[in-house]
Coordinates of C-alpha atoms in Angstrom, one line a residue:
Chain A
M30 CA -16.0 -3.1 -66.4
S31 CA -15.3 -6.1 -68.8
H32 CA -16.5 -9.0 -66.9
V33 CA -19.5 -7.7 -65.1
T34 CA -22.3 -5.8 -66.5
R35 CA -24.5 -3.0 -65.0
E36 CA -27.3 -5.2 -65.3
S37 CA -25.8 -8.1 -63.3
L38 CA -24.5 -5.6 -60.8
Q39 CA -28.0 -4.3 -60.4
S40 CA -29.3 -7.9 -60.0
I41 CA -27.1 -8.1 -56.8
K42 CA -29.3 -5.6 -55.1
K43 CA -32.3 -7.9 -55.5
S44 CA -30.6 -10.8 -53.9
G45 CA -30.4 -10.2 -50.3
V46 CA -27.8 -12.7 -49.4
K47 CA -25.5 -11.6 -52.3
M48 CA -25.9 -8.0 -51.2
Q49 CA -24.8 -9.1 -47.6
L50 CA -21.8 -10.9 -48.7
L51 CA -20.6 -8.0 -50.8
L52 CA -21.1 -5.7 -48.0
F53 CA -19.1 -7.8 -45.6
F54 CA -16.3 -8.0 -48.0
Y55 CA -16.3 -4.4 -49.0
N56 CA -16.3 -3.3 -45.3
N57 CA -13.7 -5.9 -44.2
P58 CA -11.6 -5.8 -47.7
F59 CA -8.8 -8.0 -46.5
T60 CA -10.9 -10.9 -45.3
V61 CA -9.5 -14.3 -46.6
D62 CA -11.6 -17.3 -45.5
D63 CA -13.4 -20.6 -46.6
L64 CA -17.2 -21.0 -46.9
E65 CA -17.2 -22.4 -43.3
G66 CA -15.6 -19.2 -42.0
I67 CA -17.6 -16.8 -44.1
S68 CA -20.9 -18.3 -43.0
M69 CA -19.8 -17.6 -39.5
W70 CA -18.8 -14.0 -40.1
V71 CA -21.9 -13.1 -42.1
G72 CA -24.1 -15.1 -39.7
M73 CA -25.7 -17.4 -42.4
H74 CA -25.9 -21.1 -42.9
K75 CA -23.1 -22.5 -45.2
K76 CA -25.7 -23.9 -47.6
E77 CA -27.4 -20.6 -47.9
I78 CA -24.1 -18.8 -49.0
T79 CA -22.5 -21.5 -51.3
R80 CA -24.3 -20.6 -54.5
E81 CA -24.2 -17.0 -53.9
M82 CA -20.5 -17.0 -53.4
E83 CA -20.0 -18.9 -56.4
E84 CA -22.0 -16.4 -58.5
L85 CA -20.1 -13.5 -56.9
C86 CA -16.9 -15.3 -58.0
Q87 CA -18.2 -15.7 -61.6
M88 CA -18.9 -11.9 -61.7
R89 CA -15.2 -11.7 -60.6
L90 CA -16.1 -9.4 -57.6
L91 CA -14.8 -12.1 -55.4
V92 CA -11.7 -14.3 -56.0
K93 CA -11.7 -18.0 -55.3
R94 CA -8.3 -19.7 -54.6
G95 CA -7.1 -23.0 -53.3
T96 CA -7.6 -26.5 -54.7
S97 CA -8.5 -29.0 -51.9
H98 CA -9.7 -26.4 -49.4
S99 CA -11.1 -23.3 -51.3
Y100 CA -11.0 -19.8 -49.8
Y101 CA -12.3 -16.2 -50.8
R102 CA -11.3 -12.9 -50.7
M103 CA -12.6 -9.5 -52.5
T104 CA -11.2 -8.7 -55.8
E105 CA -8.3 -6.3 -56.1
N106 CA -9.3 -5.0 -59.4
S107 CA -9.7 -1.3 -58.6
Q108 CA -12.3 -0.8 -61.3
L109 CA -14.4 -3.3 -59.9
V110 CA -13.9 -2.3 -56.3
E111 CA -15.1 1.2 -57.5
E112 CA -18.2 -0.3 -59.2
V113 CA -19.0 -2.3 -55.9
Q114 CA -18.6 1.0 -54.1
K115 CA -21.1 2.6 -56.3
L116 CA -23.6 -0.3 -55.8
I117 CA -23.1 -0.1 -52.1
K118 CA -23.9 3.6 -52.1
E119 CA -26.9 3.3 -54.2
F120 CA -28.1 0.3 -51.9
Y121 CA -27.9 2.5 -48.8
A122 CA -29.5 5.5 -50.6
Q123 CA -32.6 3.2 -51.5
R124 CA -32.9 1.8 -48.1
K125 CA -32.7 5.4 -46.6
T126 CA -35.5 6.4 -49.1
K127 CA -37.7 3.4 -48.3
A128 CA -37.2 3.8 -44.5
S129 CA -38.3 7.6 -44.9
Chain B
M20 CA 20.3 -8.7 -29.2
S21 CA 18.2 -5.6 -30.0
N22 CA 15.2 -4.5 -28.3
I23 CA 12.3 -2.9 -29.9
Q24 CA 10.1 -0.4 -28.2
T25 CA 6.6 -1.3 -27.8
G26 CA 5.7 2.5 -28.0
I27 CA 3.4 2.1 -25.0
T28 CA 4.0 4.8 -22.5
G29 CA 5.5 3.3 -19.2
L30 CA 5.7 -0.2 -20.7
D31 CA 9.0 0.2 -22.2
E32 CA 10.2 1.7 -18.8
V33 CA 8.8 -1.7 -17.2
L34 CA 10.8 -3.7 -19.9
H35 CA 14.1 -1.5 -19.6
G36 CA 13.7 -0.2 -23.2
G37 CA 11.4 -2.7 -24.9
I38 CA 11.3 -6.4 -25.9
P39 CA 14.0 -8.4 -27.7
R40 CA 13.2 -8.6 -31.4
E41 CA 13.3 -12.3 -31.7
N42 CA 10.6 -12.8 -28.9
S43 CA 7.1 -13.9 -29.3
V44 CA 4.9 -12.0 -27.1
L45 CA 1.4 -13.3 -25.5
V46 CA -0.9 -10.8 -24.0
K47 CA -3.6 -12.3 -21.8
G48 CA -6.4 -11.1 -19.9
P49 CA -10.0 -11.2 -19.4
P50 CA -12.8 -9.3 -21.6
G51 CA -12.3 -5.6 -21.8
S52 CA -9.0 -5.6 -20.1
G53 CA -7.4 -3.9 -23.0
K54 CA -5.4 -6.6 -24.8
T55 CA -6.5 -5.7 -28.3
T56 CA -5.8 -2.0 -27.8
L57 CA -2.3 -2.9 -26.4
A58 CA -1.6 -5.1 -29.5
L59 CA -2.9 -2.5 -31.8
Q60 CA -0.8 0.3 -30.2
F61 CA 2.3 -1.9 -30.6
L62 CA 1.4 -2.5 -34.3
Y63 CA 0.6 1.1 -34.8
H64 CA 4.0 2.2 -33.2
G65 CA 5.9 -0.1 -35.4
I66 CA 4.3 1.0 -38.6
V67 CA 4.5 4.8 -37.8
E68 CA 7.7 5.1 -35.7
C69 CA 9.9 2.4 -36.8
N70 CA 8.7 1.7 -40.4
E71 CA 7.9 -1.9 -39.5
P72 CA 4.6 -3.0 -41.4
G73 CA 2.3 -5.1 -39.8
L74 CA -0.5 -7.6 -39.9
I75 CA -3.7 -8.2 -37.9
I76 CA -5.2 -11.7 -38.1
S77 CA -8.4 -11.6 -36.4
F78 CA -10.5 -14.8 -35.6
E79 CA -13.5 -13.0 -34.1
E80 CA -13.6 -9.4 -34.3
F81 CA -14.6 -7.7 -37.6
P82 CA -12.0 -5.5 -39.2
Q83 CA -14.4 -2.8 -39.5
L84 CA -14.7 -2.5 -35.8
I85 CA -11.1 -2.8 -35.3
Y86 CA -10.8 0.4 -37.7
R87 CA -13.4 2.1 -35.7
D88 CA -11.9 1.5 -32.2
A89 CA -8.4 2.5 -33.5
Q90 CA -9.7 5.6 -35.1
N91 CA -11.1 6.5 -31.6
M92 CA -7.3 6.6 -30.3
G93 CA -6.4 8.5 -33.4
W94 CA -4.9 5.7 -35.1
D95 CA -5.9 5.7 -38.9
L96 CA -5.5 2.0 -39.9
K97 CA -7.5 2.5 -43.3
K98 CA -4.8 5.2 -44.4
L99 CA -1.9 2.7 -43.4
E100 CA -3.7 0.0 -45.5
K101 CA -3.9 2.3 -48.3
E102 CA -0.1 3.1 -48.0
N103 CA 0.5 -0.7 -48.2
K104 CA 1.9 -0.7 -44.5
L105 CA -0.9 -2.8 -42.7
R106 CA -3.4 -5.5 -43.5
V107 CA -6.3 -6.2 -41.1
M108 CA -7.7 -9.5 -42.1
C109 CA -10.3 -11.9 -40.7
T110 CA -10.0 -15.4 -41.2
S111 CA -10.3 -18.9 -39.6
P112 CA -7.6 -20.6 -37.6
Q113 CA -7.7 -23.6 -39.9
L114 CA -7.1 -21.6 -42.9
V115 CA -4.0 -19.6 -41.3
Q116 CA -2.7 -23.1 -39.9
E117 CA -2.8 -24.4 -43.6
Q118 CA -1.4 -21.3 -45.1
L119 CA 1.6 -21.0 -42.6
G120 CA 2.6 -24.6 -43.9
T121 CA 2.9 -23.3 -47.4
K122 CA 5.4 -21.2 -49.3
E123 CA 2.7 -19.9 -51.5
G124 CA -0.7 -18.8 -50.4
F125 CA -2.6 -15.7 -49.4
L126 CA -0.7 -15.4 -46.1
A127 CA 2.6 -15.5 -47.8
D128 CA 1.6 -13.0 -50.4
L129 CA 0.4 -10.6 -47.9
I130 CA 3.5 -10.8 -45.8
E131 CA 5.6 -10.2 -49.0
E132 CA 3.1 -7.6 -50.4
I133 CA 3.5 -5.2 -47.4
G134 CA 6.9 -6.6 -46.1
A135 CA 5.3 -7.3 -42.6
K136 CA 7.6 -7.3 -39.6
R137 CA 5.0 -7.5 -36.9
V138 CA 1.7 -9.7 -36.6
V139 CA -1.1 -9.8 -34.1
V140 CA -3.2 -12.6 -33.7
D141 CA -6.6 -11.9 -32.0
S142 CA -7.2 -14.4 -30.4
I143 CA -5.2 -17.6 -29.9
T144 CA -8.1 -19.0 -27.8
H145 CA -10.0 -19.8 -31.2
L146 CA -7.4 -22.7 -31.8
Q147 CA -9.5 -24.7 -29.7
R148 CA -12.0 -24.6 -32.8
L149 CA -9.4 -26.9 -34.5
E150 CA -8.3 -29.0 -31.6
Q151 CA -9.3 -29.9 -28.0
E152 CA -6.7 -32.4 -27.0
P153 CA -4.1 -30.2 -24.9
V154 CA -0.8 -31.8 -26.4
K155 CA -2.1 -31.5 -30.0
L156 CA -3.3 -27.8 -29.2
R157 CA 0.1 -27.1 -28.0
E158 CA 1.6 -28.5 -31.0
L159 CA -0.5 -26.5 -33.2
F160 CA 0.3 -23.2 -31.3
N161 CA 3.9 -23.9 -31.3
K162 CA 3.7 -24.5 -35.2
M163 CA 2.0 -21.2 -35.7
I164 CA 4.5 -19.3 -33.4
N165 CA 7.5 -20.8 -35.2
A166 CA 5.9 -20.3 -38.7
F167 CA 5.6 -16.5 -37.9
K168 CA 9.2 -16.5 -36.8
R169 CA 10.3 -18.2 -39.7
E170 CA 8.8 -15.7 -41.9
G171 CA 10.7 -13.0 -40.0
L172 CA 7.5 -11.7 -38.0
M173 CA 7.4 -10.7 -34.4
P174 CA 4.1 -12.4 -33.2
F175 CA 2.0 -10.5 -30.7
I176 CA -0.6 -13.2 -29.7
I177 CA -3.6 -12.3 -27.8
A178 CA -5.2 -14.8 -25.4
E179 CA -8.4 -14.7 -23.5
A180 CA -8.5 -15.4 -19.6
A181 CA -11.9 -15.7 -18.2
A182 CA -10.6 -16.1 -14.6
E183 CA -7.4 -15.7 -12.5
K184 CA -7.2 -19.7 -12.2
E185 CA -7.3 -20.1 -16.0
R186 CA -4.2 -18.0 -16.2
L187 CA -1.3 -20.7 -16.6
G188 CA -2.3 -22.2 -20.0
F189 CA 0.2 -24.0 -22.1
E190 CA 0.6 -20.8 -24.4
E191 CA 2.5 -19.1 -21.6
Y192 CA 5.2 -21.8 -21.7
A193 CA 5.4 -21.7 -25.5
V194 CA 6.1 -18.0 -25.9
D195 CA 9.0 -15.8 -25.1
S196 CA 7.4 -13.0 -23.3
V197 CA 4.0 -13.1 -21.2
I198 CA 2.1 -9.8 -20.4
I199 CA -1.1 -10.2 -18.1
L200 CA -3.7 -7.8 -18.1
S201 CA -6.3 -7.7 -15.3
Q202 CA -8.8 -5.5 -13.6
E203 CA -9.9 -5.2 -9.9
V204 CA -12.7 -3.6 -8.4
K205 CA -12.3 -2.2 -4.7
G206 CA -15.4 -0.4 -3.5
H207 CA -16.5 1.8 -6.4
M208 CA -13.1 2.1 -8.0
S209 CA -11.9 -0.1 -10.8
T210 CA -8.2 -0.4 -11.2
R211 CA -6.4 -1.9 -14.4
Y212 CA -3.2 -3.9 -13.7
L213 CA -0.4 -5.0 -16.1
Q214 CA 2.3 -7.6 -15.2
V215 CA 5.1 -9.0 -17.1
M216 CA 5.1 -12.4 -16.3
K217 CA 8.1 -13.6 -18.0
S218 CA 10.4 -12.1 -21.0
R219 CA 13.3 -14.2 -22.0
G220 CA 16.6 -12.5 -22.8
Q221 CA 16.1 -9.5 -20.8
N222 CA 15.3 -8.0 -17.3
F223 CA 12.1 -6.2 -16.3
I224 CA 10.4 -4.6 -13.6
T225 CA 8.4 -7.4 -11.8
G226 CA 5.1 -6.9 -10.1
R227 CA 1.9 -5.3 -10.9
H228 CA 1.7 -1.9 -12.6
T229 CA -1.3 0.1 -12.9
F230 CA -2.5 1.4 -16.3
Q231 CA -5.2 3.3 -17.8
I232 CA -6.7 3.3 -21.4
T233 CA -6.8 7.1 -22.5
G234 CA -7.8 8.7 -25.9
D235 CA -4.1 7.8 -26.9
G236 CA -3.9 4.2 -26.1
L237 CA -2.4 2.6 -23.0
E238 CA -0.6 4.4 -20.5
V239 CA 1.3 2.2 -18.1
F240 CA 2.6 3.5 -14.6
P241 CA 5.2 1.4 -13.5
R242 CA 5.1 0.2 -10.1
I243 CA 6.9 2.3 -7.4
T244 CA 10.0 0.4 -6.2
A245 CA 11.9 1.6 -3.2
P246 CA 15.8 1.3 -3.9
R247 CA 17.1 -1.9 -2.6
A248 CA 20.8 -0.8 -2.7
V249 CA 22.8 2.4 -2.9
V250 CA 23.1 3.5 -6.3
N251 CA 26.7 3.9 -7.8
Y252 CA 26.3 7.7 -8.3
Q253 CA 24.3 10.3 -6.5
P254 CA 24.9 14.0 -7.0
S255 CA 26.1 15.6 -3.8
S256 CA 26.3 19.4 -3.4
Q257 CA 27.4 22.1 -0.9
I258 CA 25.0 24.6 -2.5
R259 CA 22.3 26.1 0.0
N260 CA 18.8 26.6 -1.0
S261 CA 17.2 29.6 1.0
F262 CA 13.7 29.9 2.4
G263 CA 13.8 33.5 2.0
V264 CA 13.5 33.7 5.7
P265 CA 17.0 34.9 6.8
E266 CA 16.7 33.8 10.4
L267 CA 15.5 30.1 9.3
D268 CA 18.3 30.0 6.5
Q269 CA 20.8 30.8 9.5
M270 CA 19.3 28.3 11.6
L271 CA 19.9 25.8 8.9
G272 CA 23.5 26.9 8.4
G273 CA 22.6 28.8 5.2
G274 CA 19.7 26.9 4.0
L275 CA 18.7 23.4 2.9
I276 CA 21.4 21.6 1.1
E277 CA 20.6 21.3 -2.6
G278 CA 19.3 17.8 -3.3
N279 CA 18.4 17.1 0.3
S280 CA 15.1 16.1 1.5
L281 CA 13.2 18.0 4.5
L282 CA 10.3 16.7 6.5
L283 CA 8.3 19.7 7.6
A284 CA 6.1 18.6 10.3
G285 CA 3.5 20.5 12.3
G286 CA -0.1 20.8 13.5
S287 CA -3.1 22.2 11.6
G288 CA -2.7 25.8 11.0
A289 CA 1.0 26.1 12.0
G290 CA 2.2 27.5 8.9
K291 CA 3.6 24.3 7.1
S292 CA 2.0 25.1 3.6
L293 CA 3.2 28.7 4.0
L294 CA 6.7 27.8 4.6
G295 CA 6.7 25.4 1.7
L296 CA 5.2 28.1 -0.5
Q297 CA 7.9 30.5 0.7
F298 CA 10.4 27.9 -0.1
L299 CA 9.2 27.7 -3.8
M300 CA 8.9 31.4 -4.2
Q301 CA 12.4 31.9 -3.0
G302 CA 13.4 29.3 -5.7
A303 CA 11.6 31.3 -8.3
A304 CA 13.2 34.4 -7.4
V305 CA 16.7 32.7 -8.0
G306 CA 15.7 30.9 -11.1
E307 CA 15.0 27.6 -9.7
P308 CA 11.6 26.3 -11.1
G309 CA 9.5 24.7 -8.4
L310 CA 6.6 22.3 -8.2
L311 CA 4.0 22.2 -5.5
V312 CA 2.1 18.9 -5.3
D313 CA -0.9 19.8 -3.3
L314 CA -3.4 16.8 -2.2
E315 CA -5.6 19.2 -0.2
E316 CA -6.1 22.5 -1.9
H317 CA -7.2 23.8 -5.5
P318 CA -4.8 25.9 -7.3
S319 CA -7.2 28.9 -6.9
Q320 CA -7.2 28.4 -3.2
I321 CA -3.5 28.3 -2.9
T322 CA -3.1 31.6 -4.9
R323 CA -6.0 33.2 -2.8
N324 CA -4.2 32.2 0.6
A325 CA -0.8 33.4 -0.8
A326 CA -2.3 36.7 -1.8
T327 CA -3.6 37.4 1.8
L328 CA -0.1 37.5 2.8
G329 CA 1.0 39.5 0.0
F330 CA 2.7 36.9 -2.1
D331 CA 1.8 36.9 -5.9
F332 CA 2.0 33.2 -6.5
E333 CA -0.4 33.4 -9.4
E334 CA 1.9 35.6 -11.3
L335 CA 4.7 33.0 -10.7
L336 CA 2.6 30.3 -12.1
H337 CA 1.7 32.5 -15.0
Q338 CA 5.3 33.1 -15.7
E339 CA 5.8 29.2 -15.5
K340 CA 8.4 29.9 -12.6
V341 CA 6.5 27.5 -10.2
F342 CA 3.9 24.8 -11.2
T343 CA 1.3 23.0 -9.2
L344 CA -0.1 19.4 -9.3
C345 CA -3.2 19.4 -7.4
T346 CA -5.0 16.1 -7.1
S347 CA -7.4 14.6 -4.7
P348 CA -6.1 11.8 -2.4
V349 CA -9.5 10.0 -3.1
E350 CA -9.1 7.1 -5.5
L351 CA -5.4 8.2 -6.0
D352 CA -3.3 5.7 -7.9
L353 CA 0.2 6.2 -6.4
N354 CA 2.0 4.7 -9.4
E355 CA 0.3 7.1 -11.7
H356 CA 0.9 10.0 -9.4
F357 CA 4.7 9.4 -9.1
Y358 CA 4.8 8.7 -12.9
I359 CA 3.1 12.4 -13.4
I360 CA 5.5 14.0 -10.8
K361 CA 8.5 12.6 -12.7
K362 CA 7.2 13.6 -16.0
M363 CA 6.5 17.2 -14.6
V364 CA 10.0 17.3 -13.0
K365 CA 11.5 16.2 -16.4
E366 CA 9.4 18.6 -18.6
K367 CA 9.7 21.6 -16.5
G368 CA 13.2 21.3 -15.2
I369 CA 12.1 21.4 -11.8
K370 CA 14.8 22.1 -8.9
R371 CA 12.5 22.4 -5.8
V372 CA 9.5 20.3 -5.0
V373 CA 7.0 20.7 -2.1
I374 CA 4.6 18.0 -1.4
D375 CA 1.5 19.1 0.8
T376 CA 0.9 16.6 2.5
I377 CA 2.6 13.2 2.5
S378 CA 0.3 12.4 5.2
N379 CA -2.4 12.1 2.5
Y380 CA -0.6 9.1 0.7
E381 CA -1.2 7.0 3.8
G382 CA -4.8 6.6 2.7
C383 CA -3.9 5.5 -0.8
V384 CA -2.1 2.2 0.2
D385 CA -3.5 -0.9 1.9
D386 CA -0.3 -1.9 3.2
P387 CA 1.6 0.5 5.6
A388 CA 4.9 -0.8 4.2
L389 CA 3.8 0.4 0.7
Y390 CA 3.6 4.0 2.1
K391 CA 7.2 3.8 3.4
D392 CA 8.4 2.5 0.1
Y393 CA 6.6 5.1 -1.8
I394 CA 8.0 8.0 0.2
H395 CA 11.4 6.3 -0.1
A396 CA 11.1 6.0 -3.8
L397 CA 10.0 9.8 -4.0
I398 CA 12.9 11.1 -1.9
N399 CA 15.5 8.9 -3.8
Y400 CA 14.2 10.0 -7.0
F401 CA 14.5 13.7 -6.0
K402 CA 18.0 13.1 -4.5
N403 CA 19.2 11.4 -7.5
N404 CA 18.2 14.1 -9.8
G405 CA 19.6 16.9 -7.4
I406 CA 16.2 18.3 -6.6
T407 CA 15.6 19.8 -3.0
S408 CA 12.4 18.4 -1.7
V409 CA 10.0 19.5 1.1
H410 CA 7.6 16.8 2.5
I411 CA 5.0 18.3 4.6
T412 CA 3.3 16.2 7.1
E413 CA 0.6 16.7 9.7
V414 CA 1.1 16.1 13.6
D415 CA -2.0 15.1 15.2
E416 CA -1.4 16.7 18.5
L417 CA -2.1 20.4 19.1
L418 CA 0.3 20.9 21.8
G419 CA 3.2 18.7 23.1
I420 CA 4.9 15.9 21.1
N421 CA 3.5 12.9 22.8
T422 CA 3.4 11.0 19.6
I423 CA 5.6 11.3 17.0
T424 CA 3.3 10.7 14.0
F425 CA 6.1 11.1 11.4
H426 CA 8.3 8.4 12.9
K427 CA 7.5 6.1 9.7
V428 CA 9.6 8.3 7.3
S429 CA 11.6 10.5 9.6
F430 CA 14.8 8.3 9.0
L431 CA 14.4 8.7 5.2
V432 CA 14.9 12.4 5.2
D433 CA 18.0 14.5 5.6
A434 CA 16.4 17.4 7.5
I435 CA 13.4 18.0 10.1
I436 CA 11.8 21.0 10.9
L437 CA 9.1 21.0 13.6
L438 CA 6.3 23.7 13.8
R439 CA 4.5 23.5 17.2
Y440 CA 2.0 25.4 19.1
V441 CA 3.0 26.6 22.6
E442 CA 0.5 27.6 25.3
L443 CA 1.9 30.6 27.1
G444 CA -0.4 32.6 29.4
T445 CA -3.5 33.0 27.6
E446 CA -2.0 32.8 24.2
L447 CA -1.2 30.1 21.8
R448 CA 2.3 31.0 20.2
K449 CA 4.2 29.2 17.6
A450 CA 7.6 27.5 18.1
L451 CA 10.2 26.3 15.3
L452 CA 12.7 23.6 15.9
V453 CA 15.3 22.1 13.5
V454 CA 15.4 18.5 14.8
K455 CA 17.8 17.2 12.2
M456 CA 20.1 18.3 9.6
R457 CA 22.4 16.0 7.9
G458 CA 25.6 17.4 6.1
G459 CA 25.8 20.4 8.3
A460 CA 25.6 22.2 11.6
H461 CA 22.2 23.7 12.6
D462 CA 20.9 25.9 15.2
K463 CA 19.2 23.8 17.9
D464 CA 17.3 26.6 19.6
I465 CA 13.5 26.7 19.8
R466 CA 12.5 29.8 18.0
E467 CA 9.2 31.6 18.1
Y468 CA 7.8 32.5 14.8
L469 CA 4.9 34.7 13.6
I470 CA 2.9 34.5 10.5
E471 CA 2.6 38.0 9.1
E472 CA 2.4 39.8 6.0
N473 CA 5.3 38.4 3.9
G474 CA 5.0 35.1 5.5
I475 CA 6.8 33.4 8.4
Q476 CA 9.1 35.5 10.3
L477 CA 11.2 34.4 13.2
R478 CA 11.4 36.5 16.2
R479 CA 14.8 37.8 17.3
I480 CA 16.2 36.3 20.5
D481 CA 17.0 39.6 22.1
P482 CA 14.3 40.5 24.4
E483 CA 15.1 44.2 24.3
E484 CA 13.8 44.1 20.8
M485 CA 10.6 42.5 21.5
G486 CA 8.6 44.9 23.5
K487 CA 6.5 43.1 26.1
K488 CA 6.6 39.7 24.4
L489 CA 9.3 37.2 25.6
S490 CA 11.5 34.9 23.7
F491 CA 11.3 31.2 24.3
Q492 CA 14.7 31.5 26.0
H493 CA 12.8 32.4 29.1
Y494 CA 11.1 29.0 29.2
N495 CA 11.6 25.4 29.7
G496 CA 9.5 22.6 28.2
I497 CA 8.5 24.5 25.2
L498 CA 7.5 21.5 23.2
S499 CA 5.8 19.9 26.2
E500 CA 2.2 20.8 26.9
T501 CA 3.2 22.7 29.9
P502 CA 6.2 25.2 29.4
R503 CA 7.5 26.9 32.4
S504 CA 9.3 30.2 32.7
V505 CA 12.9 30.1 34.1
N506 CA 15.5 32.7 35.1
R507 CA 12.7 35.3 35.7
A508 CA 14.7 37.3 38.1
N509 CA 17.4 37.9 35.5
S510 CA 15.1 38.6 32.6
G511 CA 14.3 42.0 33.8
Q512 CA 10.7 41.6 32.5
L513 CA 8.8 40.9 35.6
L514 CA 5.7 42.8 36.3
P515 CA 6.4 45.4 38.9
G516 CA 5.2 44.3 42.3
T517 CA 3.8 40.9 41.1
G518 CA 7.0 38.6 40.6
R519 CA 5.2 37.4 37.4
H520 CA 5.8 37.6 33.7
P521 CA 3.6 39.6 31.8
D522 CA 2.2 36.6 29.7
E523 CA 1.9 34.3 32.9
R524 CA -1.7 33.4 34.0
Q525 CA -2.8 34.7 37.2
G526 CA -3.4 32.3 40.0
D527 CA -2.9 28.5 40.3
D528 CA -3.8 27.6 36.6
Y529 CA -0.3 28.5 35.1
P530 CA 0.4 25.4 33.1
G531 CA 4.0 25.1 34.3
K532 CA 3.2 25.6 37.8
N533 CA 3.5 22.1 38.9
C534 CA 6.5 21.0 36.5

């Protein structure tokens, strides 16, 4: 986990938008789309997700490509994918606890 | 040009083996018509059976739902993704359009990464998000199809069709093959249809074929087609298939000719089903597997009725010497029914078939011509495969043959046996007549028969051996409603001092009196 710390990963759980974006990419791992498209897939405004997407890219959990027209996809780094998986499990476990 | 199999049961039969590899395919239909399932099945078959990795590009449906729906059909797409044989991606039409124009980019990477050979696009209707003007939209669509082909991919494109009138869009002209899916509701019954509208570079069975979506995906039942011309080769045989009723076999010149078709017509309770059963049991006894297609009775009812006459039909079923296909004629899809019969015949090596009764098929079709086509197709299928078939049909009248209810199909069959009731004296007796027998001489006598333990038995002609009962040889007009006795003086069977036969009625009510 060279480019993302446990702390920064935990901070994702506090951001509802980031968590929703990460859940979407994790469940649909070969998604490749631009901001416009992703906003449609997750049902949020483009403005609402722009900054969060950039931050997820900085954490290297998402990969941004393209020059004039940027698009995003989930990281292919298996170590990072594993960390995301752990994070999502924790997220669901906490949600379950809260619900009960 | 090589054809590639779709892997969809029945569809490859419609396409005479598959679709030419170079073709682009459009699957069009309204919501819930099975478009995505058909495309997924094509892709899954390509990966698993043909080692041709595939790509799914979804513009609307979430991949996680595609994984779930595929899993319900037993197709583990996630596993295939792990094995680098599949990618399910969701994206935007604009991005795909951009990517297809470049040599580098995520789409080219994906195609190269897994060596994709087939691509499914779900659905092309979303191209309208990019362009509304029809000419430009068509141009866009053509570019996409050509780009996929250039990358060596066989495109399977899904398109939405909200209503029948919207069916003829430009996309149907731009692709090589078009498959239309539809659904119709008649009464309480919903029927799914598949139609190949066009497929360049190949022949296919035209018209609408029924299909079902089962736990294994789509199952297409090719439309029944009556043969339009005499086939080049049809097996012919001199072998006789016995009924196991010696006198009847004798009437038929030794039995039914192998591969021939028999129409067994008669009134209710005349013993048609029993004679059919005896034909199958005799086949089982000589090592010829039989199939009973029953549209009226449940298997347990058939075995019980057979047991009352001393036949252990259940044991023959258990030993797999005979098989049954019992189905209700209510909401029966004839395409599917015929498909199942053909499948059973092939899998079980069937040599004899009895259909009880073909009269039930009449209610399954809207058009009487289709009924005739269906029977024609059935008979031809059996004949081409050397299977001897007995087609039971109901005759409405209890007595006489004023209306020949089986006239619609009688010319299609090789032989006809008629089982009739005859009113003699105060009794209803039973008469059997071989009306027609192609390919051999047959006995033209009208013979009396009895239903006894061990089944149908024909009465001997010699009156000396029959005690008080007389053979029909002493009567005229047996098949009319009013038979009359003849040659009484010579029969030696008159009641002493009366001048009457023992089975004649007293007084003026004798039915043959005025004839």
